[in-house]
Coordinates of C-alpha atoms in Angstrom, one line a residue:
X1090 CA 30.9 -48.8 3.5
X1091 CA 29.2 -49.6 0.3
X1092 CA 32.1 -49.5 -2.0
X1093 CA 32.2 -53.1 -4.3
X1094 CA 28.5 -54.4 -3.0
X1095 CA 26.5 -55.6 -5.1
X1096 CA 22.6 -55.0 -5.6
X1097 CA 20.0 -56.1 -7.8
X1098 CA 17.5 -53.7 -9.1
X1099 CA 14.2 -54.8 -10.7
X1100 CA 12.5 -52.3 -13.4
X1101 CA 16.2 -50.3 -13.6
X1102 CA 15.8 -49.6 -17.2
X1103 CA 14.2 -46.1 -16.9
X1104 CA 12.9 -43.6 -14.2
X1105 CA 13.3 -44.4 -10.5
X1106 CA 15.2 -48.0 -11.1
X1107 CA 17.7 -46.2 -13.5
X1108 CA 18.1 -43.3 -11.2
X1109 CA 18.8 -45.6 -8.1
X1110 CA 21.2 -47.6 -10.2
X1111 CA 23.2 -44.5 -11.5
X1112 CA 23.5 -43.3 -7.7
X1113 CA 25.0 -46.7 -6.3
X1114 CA 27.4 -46.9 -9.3
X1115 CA 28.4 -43.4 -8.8
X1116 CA 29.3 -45.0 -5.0
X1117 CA 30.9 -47.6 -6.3
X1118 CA 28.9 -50.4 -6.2
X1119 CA 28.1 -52.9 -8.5
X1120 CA 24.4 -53.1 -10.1
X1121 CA 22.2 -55.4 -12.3
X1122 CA 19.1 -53.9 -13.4
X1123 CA 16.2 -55.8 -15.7
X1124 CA 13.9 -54.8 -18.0
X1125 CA 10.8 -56.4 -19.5
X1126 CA 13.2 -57.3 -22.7
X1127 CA 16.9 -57.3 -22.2
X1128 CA 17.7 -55.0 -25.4
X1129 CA 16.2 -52.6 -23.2
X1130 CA 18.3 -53.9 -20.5
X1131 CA 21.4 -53.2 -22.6
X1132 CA 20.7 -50.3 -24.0
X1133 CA 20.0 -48.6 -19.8
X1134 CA 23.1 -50.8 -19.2
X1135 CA 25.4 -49.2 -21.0
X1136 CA 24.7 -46.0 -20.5
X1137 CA 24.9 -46.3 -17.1
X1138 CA 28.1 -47.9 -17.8
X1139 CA 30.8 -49.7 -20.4
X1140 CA 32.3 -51.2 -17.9
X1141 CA 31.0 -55.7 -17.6
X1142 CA 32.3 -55.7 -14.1
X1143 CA 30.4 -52.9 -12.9
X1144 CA 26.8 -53.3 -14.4
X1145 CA 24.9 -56.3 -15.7
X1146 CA 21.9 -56.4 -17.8
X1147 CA 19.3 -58.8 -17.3
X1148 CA 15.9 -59.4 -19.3
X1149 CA 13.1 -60.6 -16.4
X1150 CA 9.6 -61.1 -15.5
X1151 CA 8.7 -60.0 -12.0
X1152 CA 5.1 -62.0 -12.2
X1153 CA 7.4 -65.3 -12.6
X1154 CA 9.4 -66.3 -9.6
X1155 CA 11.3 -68.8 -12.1
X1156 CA 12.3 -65.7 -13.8
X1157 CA 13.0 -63.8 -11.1
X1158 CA 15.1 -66.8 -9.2
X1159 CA 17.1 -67.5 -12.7
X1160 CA 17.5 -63.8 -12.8
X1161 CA 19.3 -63.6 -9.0
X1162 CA 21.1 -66.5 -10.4
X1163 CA 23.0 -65.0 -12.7
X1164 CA 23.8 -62.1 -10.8
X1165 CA 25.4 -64.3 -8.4
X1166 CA 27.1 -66.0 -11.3
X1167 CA 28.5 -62.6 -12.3
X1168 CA 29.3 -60.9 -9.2
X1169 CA 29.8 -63.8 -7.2
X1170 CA 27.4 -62.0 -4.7
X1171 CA 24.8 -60.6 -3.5
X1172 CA 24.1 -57.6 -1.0
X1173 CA 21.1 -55.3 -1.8
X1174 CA 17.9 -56.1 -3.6
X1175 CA 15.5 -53.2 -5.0
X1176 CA 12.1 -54.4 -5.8
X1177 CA 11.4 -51.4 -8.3
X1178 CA 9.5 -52.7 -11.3
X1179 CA 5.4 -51.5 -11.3
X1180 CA 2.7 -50.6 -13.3
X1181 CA -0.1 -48.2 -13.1
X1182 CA -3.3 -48.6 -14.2
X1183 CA -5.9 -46.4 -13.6
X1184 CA -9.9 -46.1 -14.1
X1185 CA -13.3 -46.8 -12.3
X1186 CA -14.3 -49.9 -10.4
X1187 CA -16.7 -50.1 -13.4
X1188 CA -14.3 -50.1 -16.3
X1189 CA -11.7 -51.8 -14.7
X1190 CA -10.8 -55.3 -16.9
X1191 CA -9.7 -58.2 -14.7
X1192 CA -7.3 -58.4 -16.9
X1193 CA -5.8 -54.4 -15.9
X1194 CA -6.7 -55.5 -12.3
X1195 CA -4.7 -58.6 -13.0
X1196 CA -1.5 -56.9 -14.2
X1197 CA -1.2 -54.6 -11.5
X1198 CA -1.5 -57.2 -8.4
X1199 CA 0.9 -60.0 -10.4
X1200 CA 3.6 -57.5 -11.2
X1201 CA 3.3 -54.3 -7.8
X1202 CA 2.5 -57.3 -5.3
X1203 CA 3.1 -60.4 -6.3
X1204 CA 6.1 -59.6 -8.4
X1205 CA 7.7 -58.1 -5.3
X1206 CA 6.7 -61.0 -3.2
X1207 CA 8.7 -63.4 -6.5
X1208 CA 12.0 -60.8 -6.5
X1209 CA 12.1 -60.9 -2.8
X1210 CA 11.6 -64.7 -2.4
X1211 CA 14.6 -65.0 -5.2
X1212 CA 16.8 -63.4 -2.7
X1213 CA 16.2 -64.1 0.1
X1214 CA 19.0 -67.0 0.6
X1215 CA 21.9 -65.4 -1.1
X1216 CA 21.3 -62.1 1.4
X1217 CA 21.3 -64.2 4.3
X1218 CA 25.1 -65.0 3.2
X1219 CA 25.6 -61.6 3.0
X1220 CA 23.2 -59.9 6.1
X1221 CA 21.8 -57.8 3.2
X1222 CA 19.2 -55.3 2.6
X1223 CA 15.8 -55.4 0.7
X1224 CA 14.6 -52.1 -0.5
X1225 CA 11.0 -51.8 -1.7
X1226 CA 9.6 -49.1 -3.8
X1227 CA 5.9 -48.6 -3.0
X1228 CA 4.0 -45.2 -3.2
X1229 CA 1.8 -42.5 -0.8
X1230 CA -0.9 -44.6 -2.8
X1231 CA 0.2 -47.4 -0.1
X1232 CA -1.2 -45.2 2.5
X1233 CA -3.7 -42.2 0.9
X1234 CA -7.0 -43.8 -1.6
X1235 CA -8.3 -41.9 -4.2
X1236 CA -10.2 -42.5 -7.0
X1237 CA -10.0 -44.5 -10.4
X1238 CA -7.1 -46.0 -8.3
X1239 CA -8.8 -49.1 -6.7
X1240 CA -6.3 -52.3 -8.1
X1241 CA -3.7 -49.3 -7.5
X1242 CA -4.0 -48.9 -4.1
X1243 CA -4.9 -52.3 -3.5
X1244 CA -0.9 -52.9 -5.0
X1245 CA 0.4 -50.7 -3.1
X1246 CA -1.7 -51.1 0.0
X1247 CA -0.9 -54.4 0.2
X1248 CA 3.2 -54.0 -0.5
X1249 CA 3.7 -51.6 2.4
X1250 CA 1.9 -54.5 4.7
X1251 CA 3.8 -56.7 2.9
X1252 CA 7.6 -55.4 3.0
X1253 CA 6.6 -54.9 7.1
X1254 CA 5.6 -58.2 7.7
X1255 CA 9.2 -59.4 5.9
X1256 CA 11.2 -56.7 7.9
X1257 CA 9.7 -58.6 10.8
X1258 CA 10.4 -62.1 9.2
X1259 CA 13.8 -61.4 8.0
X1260 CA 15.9 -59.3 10.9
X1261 CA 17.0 -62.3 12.7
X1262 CA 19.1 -63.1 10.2
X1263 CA 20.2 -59.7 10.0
X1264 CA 18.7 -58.8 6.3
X1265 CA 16.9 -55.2 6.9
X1266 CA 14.1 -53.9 5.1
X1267 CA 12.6 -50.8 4.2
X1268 CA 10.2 -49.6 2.1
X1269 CA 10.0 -46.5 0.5
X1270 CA 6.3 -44.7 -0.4
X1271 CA 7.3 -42.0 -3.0
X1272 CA 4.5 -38.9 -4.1
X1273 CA 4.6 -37.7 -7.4
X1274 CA 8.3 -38.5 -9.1
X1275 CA 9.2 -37.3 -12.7
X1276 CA 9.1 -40.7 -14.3
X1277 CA 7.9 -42.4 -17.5
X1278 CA 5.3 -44.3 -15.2
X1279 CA 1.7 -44.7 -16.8
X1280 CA 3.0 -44.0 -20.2
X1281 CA 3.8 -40.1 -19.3
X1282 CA 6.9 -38.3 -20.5
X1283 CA 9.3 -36.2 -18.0
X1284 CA 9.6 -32.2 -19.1
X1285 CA 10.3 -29.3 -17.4
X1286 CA 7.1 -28.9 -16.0
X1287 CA 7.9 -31.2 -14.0
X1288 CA 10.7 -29.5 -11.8
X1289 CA 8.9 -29.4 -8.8
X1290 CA 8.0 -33.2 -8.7
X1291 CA 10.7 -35.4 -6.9
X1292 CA 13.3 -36.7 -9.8
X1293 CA 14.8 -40.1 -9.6
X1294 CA 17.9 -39.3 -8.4
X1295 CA 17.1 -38.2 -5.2
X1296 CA 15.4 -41.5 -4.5
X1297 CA 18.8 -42.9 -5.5
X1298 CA 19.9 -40.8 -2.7
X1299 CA 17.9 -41.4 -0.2
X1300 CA 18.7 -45.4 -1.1
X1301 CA 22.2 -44.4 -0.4
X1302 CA 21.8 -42.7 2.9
X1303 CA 19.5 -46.0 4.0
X1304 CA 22.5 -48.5 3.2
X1305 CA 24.7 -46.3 4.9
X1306 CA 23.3 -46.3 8.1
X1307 CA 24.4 -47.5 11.8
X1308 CA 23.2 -51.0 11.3
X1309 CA 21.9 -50.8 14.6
X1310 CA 18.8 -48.8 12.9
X1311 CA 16.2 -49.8 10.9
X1312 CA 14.0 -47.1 8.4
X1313 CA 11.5 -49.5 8.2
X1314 CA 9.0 -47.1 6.0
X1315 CA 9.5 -44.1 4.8
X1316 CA 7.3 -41.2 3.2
X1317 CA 8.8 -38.9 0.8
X1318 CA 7.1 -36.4 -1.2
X1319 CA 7.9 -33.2 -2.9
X1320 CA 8.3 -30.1 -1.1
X1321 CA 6.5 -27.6 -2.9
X1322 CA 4.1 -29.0 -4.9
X1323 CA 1.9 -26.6 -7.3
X1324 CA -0.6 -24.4 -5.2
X1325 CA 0.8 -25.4 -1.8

């Protein structure tokens, strides 16, 4: 059962955060979701919901682990627990090795990999209270190069190893982890805009429900990585 947990979702203002935290609300959950300034926060918020005791907006920055410890903080304040964490928030920055800034290469690392390393490390004490789950949203570009992608897949690359080497760290005290390596989704991500030429690409809500199915598994098994991409993709 699911009904009345509580999870914290990272980057929930918009595309696959938003569409997870609409789908575990619809279940009956409780959700907190952050964005990079909390009148964005509000403003996802309430249109997920009008309802304080359901959803909670919080303003956070995944780079910081202060922020992201104060952030956990006050979700535990609210809800008075804790039970799922969704380390959403990314960026995506994309061009040669040659034009590449350090400061591009920068952003990408501090907020795909080191900004899931701050969220997870900011939960990980409350979930032990409550043998929780930590739900990491990496990409195929985790497992499959190409090019103009190199700080990319280096984030992404390096968050699959990561979230596998927790799972490992983190069952004894029966937390689970998974991480899940989306292809192309119908997001706002790298500054593009959803339309309807994008129907064929995987939409947010069915991560949501594939995030639903996970926490409602025998909790004798573990999805410890999972690929999804879409079906039919143009030309295929």
């Amino acid at each position: 059962m699911i009904d009345g947990k509580v999870a914290y979702i990272t980057g929930g203002t918009k595309g696959i955060g938003y569409g997870i935290a609409k789908s575990l609300l619809e279940k009956g959950m409780k959700v907190a979701i952050t964005g990079r300034s909390l009148q964005s926060a509000v403003k996802a918020a309430e249109a997920l919901s009008t309802d304080p005791s359901k959803v909670l907006a919080l303003e956070s920055d995944v780079s910081s682990l202060a922020s992201e410890k104060k952030a956990v903080e006050a979700v535990i304040a609210h809800f008075g627990k804790l039970d799922v964490v969704v380390a959403n928030a990314g960026v995506g920055h994309f061009a040669s090795i040659e034009d590449l800034t350090e400061q591009l290469w920068k952003e990408t690392i501090d907020t795909n990999l080191t900004g899931v390393f701050n969220t997870v490390k900011a939960g990980i004490d409350p979930l032990k209270q409550t043998k929780g789950y930590i739900i990491t949203i990496a990409s195929l570009a985790g497992t499959n190069f190409f090019e103009n992608a190199s700080a990319y897949n280096a984030s992404k690359f390096g968050l699959v190893g990561f979230t596998q080497a927790v799972m490992l760290d983190l069952r004894k005290y029966g937390i689970k982890v998974t991480t899940i390596m989306p292809g192309s989704v119908a997001t706002y991500f790298n500054n593009h805009v959803p339309n309807d030429a994008d129907a064929w690409k995987i939409q947010p809500e069915d991560i949501g429900e594939l995030v639903i199915n996970i926490l409602q598994m025998n909790p004798r098994t573990l999805p410890s990585k999972i690929e999804v991409r879409p079906s039919m993709p143009p030309g295929k």
